[in-house]
Amino acid sequence: MDILDGVSISELKIIPHPKGKIMHALKKSDINFEGFGEAYFSEILHGEIKGWKKHQQMVLNIVVPQGEIKFVLFDSREKSSTNGKFFSVLLGNNNYCRLTVPPGIWMAFQGVGNSINLLLNLASIEHHPQEAENRDLDFFKYKW
């Protein structure tokens, strides 16, 4: 499954420390940095699925510092070279990366880890309810 046009996955640095590791997330100098609007954490329980959501303006920069979360993206942008395609990635303890999602991409995610599954979104703009579109899980034919 190829990555969608405009979506990127960036390897992140983990610095070991005897009292607890340091995990990078996003720097102003990173190529994918589009500005800062807000940061929030979202927890998802094992086996639960949240989504579908599509932002019109917000760029998402997602990291999973604890647990494991499967992200599924769908490209419905008419002029995109990957229009009509899905992409999935598992982020977390064994794959600590940043997932950058541009506006116009649908996203849903599932808690895979057996304990706490926690994501951090470093969003390019502040949340505005009218800026995002939500759909039920059965809106797209994706087999979880």
PDB file of C-alpha atoms in Angstrom:
ATOM      1  CA  MET A   1       0.000   0.000   0.000  1.00  0.00           C
ATOM      2  CA  ASP A   2       1.685   3.208  -1.195  1.00  0.00           C
ATOM      3  CA  ILE A   3       1.632   6.410   0.825  1.00  0.00           C
ATOM      4  CA  LEU A   4      -0.900   9.051  -0.227  1.00  0.00           C
ATOM      5  CA  ASP A   5       0.098  12.225  -2.053  1.00  0.00           C
ATOM      6  CA  GLY A   6       1.137  14.876   0.486  1.00  0.00           C
ATOM      7  CA  VAL A   7       1.177  12.483   3.459  1.00  0.00           C
ATOM      8  CA  SER A   8       4.535  11.835   5.092  1.00  0.00           C
ATOM      9  CA  ILE A   9       6.024   9.644   7.780  1.00  0.00           C
ATOM     10  CA  SER A  10       9.110  11.021   9.514  1.00  0.00           C
ATOM     11  CA  GLU A  11      11.399   8.974  11.728  1.00  0.00           C
ATOM     12  CA  LEU A  12      11.836  10.612  15.108  1.00  0.00           C
ATOM     13  CA  LYS A  13      14.704  10.666  17.537  1.00  0.00           C
ATOM     14  CA  ILE A  14      14.479   8.860  20.860  1.00  0.00           C
ATOM     15  CA  ILE A  15      17.227   9.771  23.297  1.00  0.00           C
ATOM     16  CA  PRO A  16      17.886   7.128  25.961  1.00  0.00           C
ATOM     17  CA  HIS A  17      18.313   8.385  29.504  1.00  0.00           C
ATOM     18  CA  PRO A  18      18.786   6.385  32.700  1.00  0.00           C
ATOM     19  CA  LYS A  19      15.812   8.157  34.318  1.00  0.00           C
ATOM     20  CA  GLY A  20      13.512   7.915  31.291  1.00  0.00           C
ATOM     21  CA  LYS A  21      13.818   8.468  27.545  1.00  0.00           C
ATOM     22  CA  ILE A  22      13.313  11.739  25.651  1.00  0.00           C
ATOM     23  CA  MET A  23      11.090  11.505  22.563  1.00  0.00           C
ATOM     24  CA  HIS A  24      11.155  14.187  19.872  1.00  0.00           C
ATOM     25  CA  ALA A  25       7.903  15.114  18.117  1.00  0.00           C
ATOM     26  CA  LEU A  26       8.203  18.253  15.940  1.00  0.00           C
ATOM     27  CA  LYS A  27      10.663  21.086  15.431  1.00  0.00           C
ATOM     28  CA  LYS A  28      10.057  24.443  13.785  1.00  0.00           C
ATOM     29  CA  SER A  29      12.944  23.599  11.421  1.00  0.00           C
ATOM     30  CA  ASP A  30      11.282  20.335  10.224  1.00  0.00           C
ATOM     31  CA  ILE A  31      10.299  20.239   6.544  1.00  0.00           C
ATOM     32  CA  ASN A  32       6.667  19.433   7.395  1.00  0.00           C
ATOM     33  CA  PHE A  33       6.227  22.258   9.913  1.00  0.00           C
ATOM     34  CA  GLU A  34       3.263  24.360   8.752  1.00  0.00           C
ATOM     35  CA  GLY A  35       2.796  26.481  11.865  1.00  0.00           C
ATOM     36  CA  PHE A  36       1.403  25.872  15.326  1.00  0.00           C
ATOM     37  CA  GLY A  37      -2.234  26.194  16.327  1.00  0.00           C
ATOM     38  CA  GLU A  38      -2.702  23.759  19.201  1.00  0.00           C
ATOM     39  CA  ALA A  39      -1.508  20.491  20.688  1.00  0.00           C
ATOM     40  CA  TYR A  40      -3.775  17.860  22.174  1.00  0.00           C
ATOM     41  CA  PHE A  41      -3.669  14.259  23.338  1.00  0.00           C
ATOM     42  CA  SER A  42      -6.292  11.668  22.448  1.00  0.00           C
ATOM     43  CA  GLU A  43      -6.556   8.280  24.122  1.00  0.00           C
ATOM     44  CA  ILE A  44      -8.117   5.276  22.422  1.00  0.00           C
ATOM     45  CA  LEU A  45      -8.877   1.954  24.059  1.00  0.00           C
ATOM     46  CA  HIS A  46      -7.792  -1.420  22.665  1.00  0.00           C
ATOM     47  CA  GLY A  47     -10.002  -2.443  19.733  1.00  0.00           C
ATOM     48  CA  GLU A  48     -11.931   0.839  19.610  1.00  0.00           C
ATOM     49  CA  ILE A  49     -12.034   2.920  16.415  1.00  0.00           C
ATOM     50  CA  LYS A  50     -12.430   6.696  16.071  1.00  0.00           C
ATOM     51  CA  GLY A  51     -13.212   8.350  12.755  1.00  0.00           C
ATOM     52  CA  TRP A  52     -13.799   9.230   9.989  1.00  0.00           C
ATOM     53  CA  LYS A  53     -12.736  12.864  10.054  1.00  0.00           C
ATOM     54  CA  LYS A  54     -11.479  15.213   7.342  1.00  0.00           C
ATOM     55  CA  HIS A  55     -10.013  18.659   7.971  1.00  0.00           C
ATOM     56  CA  GLN A  56     -10.382  21.419   5.383  1.00  0.00           C
ATOM     57  CA  GLN A  57      -7.447  23.570   6.577  1.00  0.00           C
ATOM     58  CA  MET A  58      -5.638  21.839   9.441  1.00  0.00           C
ATOM     59  CA  VAL A  59      -2.370  19.959   8.921  1.00  0.00           C
ATOM     60  CA  LEU A  60      -2.084  17.096  11.421  1.00  0.00           C
ATOM     61  CA  ASN A  61       1.271  16.079  12.909  1.00  0.00           C
ATOM     62  CA  ILE A  62       0.612  12.919  14.900  1.00  0.00           C
ATOM     63  CA  VAL A  63       2.911  10.933  17.157  1.00  0.00           C
ATOM     64  CA  VAL A  64       2.116   7.978  19.412  1.00  0.00           C
ATOM     65  CA  PRO A  65       4.327   8.204  22.518  1.00  0.00           C
ATOM     66  CA  GLN A  66       2.574   5.334  24.299  1.00  0.00           C
ATOM     67  CA  GLY A  67       0.844   2.189  23.053  1.00  0.00           C
ATOM     68  CA  GLU A  68       0.152   1.343  19.418  1.00  0.00           C
ATOM     69  CA  ILE A  69      -2.405   2.893  17.087  1.00  0.00           C
ATOM     70  CA  LYS A  70      -3.359   1.926  13.542  1.00  0.00           C
ATOM     71  CA  PHE A  71      -4.133   4.925  11.332  1.00  0.00           C
ATOM     72  CA  VAL A  72      -6.128   4.545   8.124  1.00  0.00           C
ATOM     73  CA  LEU A  73      -6.241   7.394   5.619  1.00  0.00           C
ATOM     74  CA  PHE A  74      -8.448   7.791   2.546  1.00  0.00           C
ATOM     75  CA  ASP A  75      -7.768  10.295  -0.235  1.00  0.00           C
ATOM     76  CA  SER A  76     -10.940  11.861  -1.651  1.00  0.00           C
ATOM     77  CA  ARG A  77      -9.223  14.898  -3.180  1.00  0.00           C
ATOM     78  CA  GLU A  78     -10.317  15.098  -6.822  1.00  0.00           C
ATOM     79  CA  LYS A  79      -7.024  16.430  -8.205  1.00  0.00           C
ATOM     80  CA  SER A  80      -4.784  14.105  -6.189  1.00  0.00           C
ATOM     81  CA  SER A  81      -2.716  11.394  -7.884  1.00  0.00           C
ATOM     82  CA  THR A  82      -3.823   9.016  -5.099  1.00  0.00           C
ATOM     83  CA  ASN A  83      -7.552   9.869  -5.230  1.00  0.00           C
ATOM     84  CA  GLY A  84      -9.713   6.921  -4.139  1.00  0.00           C
ATOM     85  CA  LYS A  85      -6.892   5.080  -2.347  1.00  0.00           C
ATOM     86  CA  PHE A  86      -6.399   3.972   1.254  1.00  0.00           C
ATOM     87  CA  PHE A  87      -3.159   4.024   3.242  1.00  0.00           C
ATOM     88  CA  SER A  88      -2.578   2.520   6.680  1.00  0.00           C
ATOM     89  CA  VAL A  89       0.276   2.688   9.159  1.00  0.00           C
ATOM     90  CA  LEU A  90       0.864   1.409  12.694  1.00  0.00           C
ATOM     91  CA  LEU A  91       2.596   3.907  14.980  1.00  0.00           C
ATOM     92  CA  GLY A  92       3.761   3.478  18.539  1.00  0.00           C
ATOM     93  CA  ASN A  93       6.311   1.719  20.681  1.00  0.00           C
ATOM     94  CA  ASN A  94       7.835  -0.274  17.800  1.00  0.00           C
ATOM     95  CA  ASN A  95       7.488   2.428  15.127  1.00  0.00           C
ATOM     96  CA  TYR A  96       7.983   5.844  16.699  1.00  0.00           C
ATOM     97  CA  CYS A  97       7.428   8.249  13.797  1.00  0.00           C
ATOM     98  CA  ARG A  98       5.452  11.391  13.010  1.00  0.00           C
ATOM     99  CA  LEU A  99       2.514  11.060  10.618  1.00  0.00           C
ATOM    100  CA  THR A 100       1.825  14.309   8.755  1.00  0.00           C
ATOM    101  CA  VAL A 101      -1.605  14.537   7.125  1.00  0.00           C
ATOM    102  CA  PRO A 102      -2.511  17.488   4.879  1.00  0.00           C
ATOM    103  CA  PRO A 103      -6.014  18.964   4.637  1.00  0.00           C
ATOM    104  CA  GLY A 104      -8.560  17.024   2.575  1.00  0.00           C
ATOM    105  CA  ILE A 105      -7.561  13.503   3.707  1.00  0.00           C
ATOM    106  CA  TRP A 106     -10.029  11.355   5.654  1.00  0.00           C
ATOM    107  CA  MET A 107      -8.616   9.656   8.754  1.00  0.00           C
ATOM    108  CA  ALA A 108      -9.732   7.025  11.261  1.00  0.00           C
ATOM    109  CA  PHE A 109      -7.693   5.209  13.890  1.00  0.00           C
ATOM    110  CA  GLN A 110      -7.859   2.094  16.044  1.00  0.00           C
ATOM    111  CA  GLY A 111      -6.325   1.278  19.417  1.00  0.00           C
ATOM    112  CA  VAL A 112      -4.067  -1.753  18.940  1.00  0.00           C
ATOM    113  CA  GLY A 113      -2.009  -1.820  22.132  1.00  0.00           C
ATOM    114  CA  ASN A 114      -3.411  -3.708  25.123  1.00  0.00           C
ATOM    115  CA  SER A 115      -2.741  -0.882  27.578  1.00  0.00           C
ATOM    116  CA  ILE A 116      -2.961   2.890  27.096  1.00  0.00           C
ATOM    117  CA  ASN A 117      -2.870   4.044  23.463  1.00  0.00           C
ATOM    118  CA  LEU A 118      -2.108   7.750  23.360  1.00  0.00           C
ATOM    119  CA  LEU A 119      -1.625  10.076  20.404  1.00  0.00           C
ATOM    120  CA  LEU A 120      -0.419  13.646  20.319  1.00  0.00           C
ATOM    121  CA  ASN A 121      -1.547  15.917  17.494  1.00  0.00           C
ATOM    122  CA  LEU A 122       0.523  19.043  16.900  1.00  0.00           C
ATOM    123  CA  ALA A 123      -1.997  20.863  14.717  1.00  0.00           C
ATOM    124  CA  SER A 124      -1.180  23.742  12.381  1.00  0.00           C
ATOM    125  CA  ILE A 125      -4.303  25.714  13.406  1.00  0.00           C
ATOM    126  CA  GLU A 126      -6.647  25.811  16.383  1.00  0.00           C
ATOM    127  CA  HIS A 127      -9.659  23.496  16.340  1.00  0.00           C
ATOM    128  CA  HIS A 128     -12.856  24.942  14.825  1.00  0.00           C
ATOM    129  CA  PRO A 129     -15.854  22.554  14.564  1.00  0.00           C
ATOM    130  CA  GLN A 130     -16.929  23.946  11.171  1.00  0.00           C
ATOM    131  CA  GLU A 131     -13.441  23.300   9.726  1.00  0.00           C
ATOM    132  CA  ALA A 132     -13.770  19.494   9.985  1.00  0.00           C
ATOM    133  CA  GLU A 133     -16.193  16.983   8.510  1.00  0.00           C
ATOM    134  CA  ASN A 134     -17.156  13.768  10.354  1.00  0.00           C
ATOM    135  CA  ARG A 135     -18.610  10.505   9.024  1.00  0.00           C
ATOM    136  CA  ASP A 136     -19.641   7.163  10.542  1.00  0.00           C
ATOM    137  CA  LEU A 137     -17.218   4.237  10.282  1.00  0.00           C
ATOM    138  CA  ASP A 138     -19.305   2.520   7.600  1.00  0.00           C
ATOM    139  CA  PHE A 139     -19.038   5.574   5.311  1.00  0.00           C
ATOM    140  CA  PHE A 140     -16.002   3.990   3.611  1.00  0.00           C
ATOM    141  CA  LYS A 141     -15.718   0.302   2.816  1.00  0.00           C
ATOM    142  CA  TYR A 142     -12.620  -0.517   4.838  1.00  0.00           C
ATOM    143  CA  LYS A 143     -12.175  -3.867   6.562  1.00  0.00           C
ATOM    144  CA  TRP A 144     -10.712  -3.273  10.012  1.00  0.00           C
TER     145      TRP A 144
END
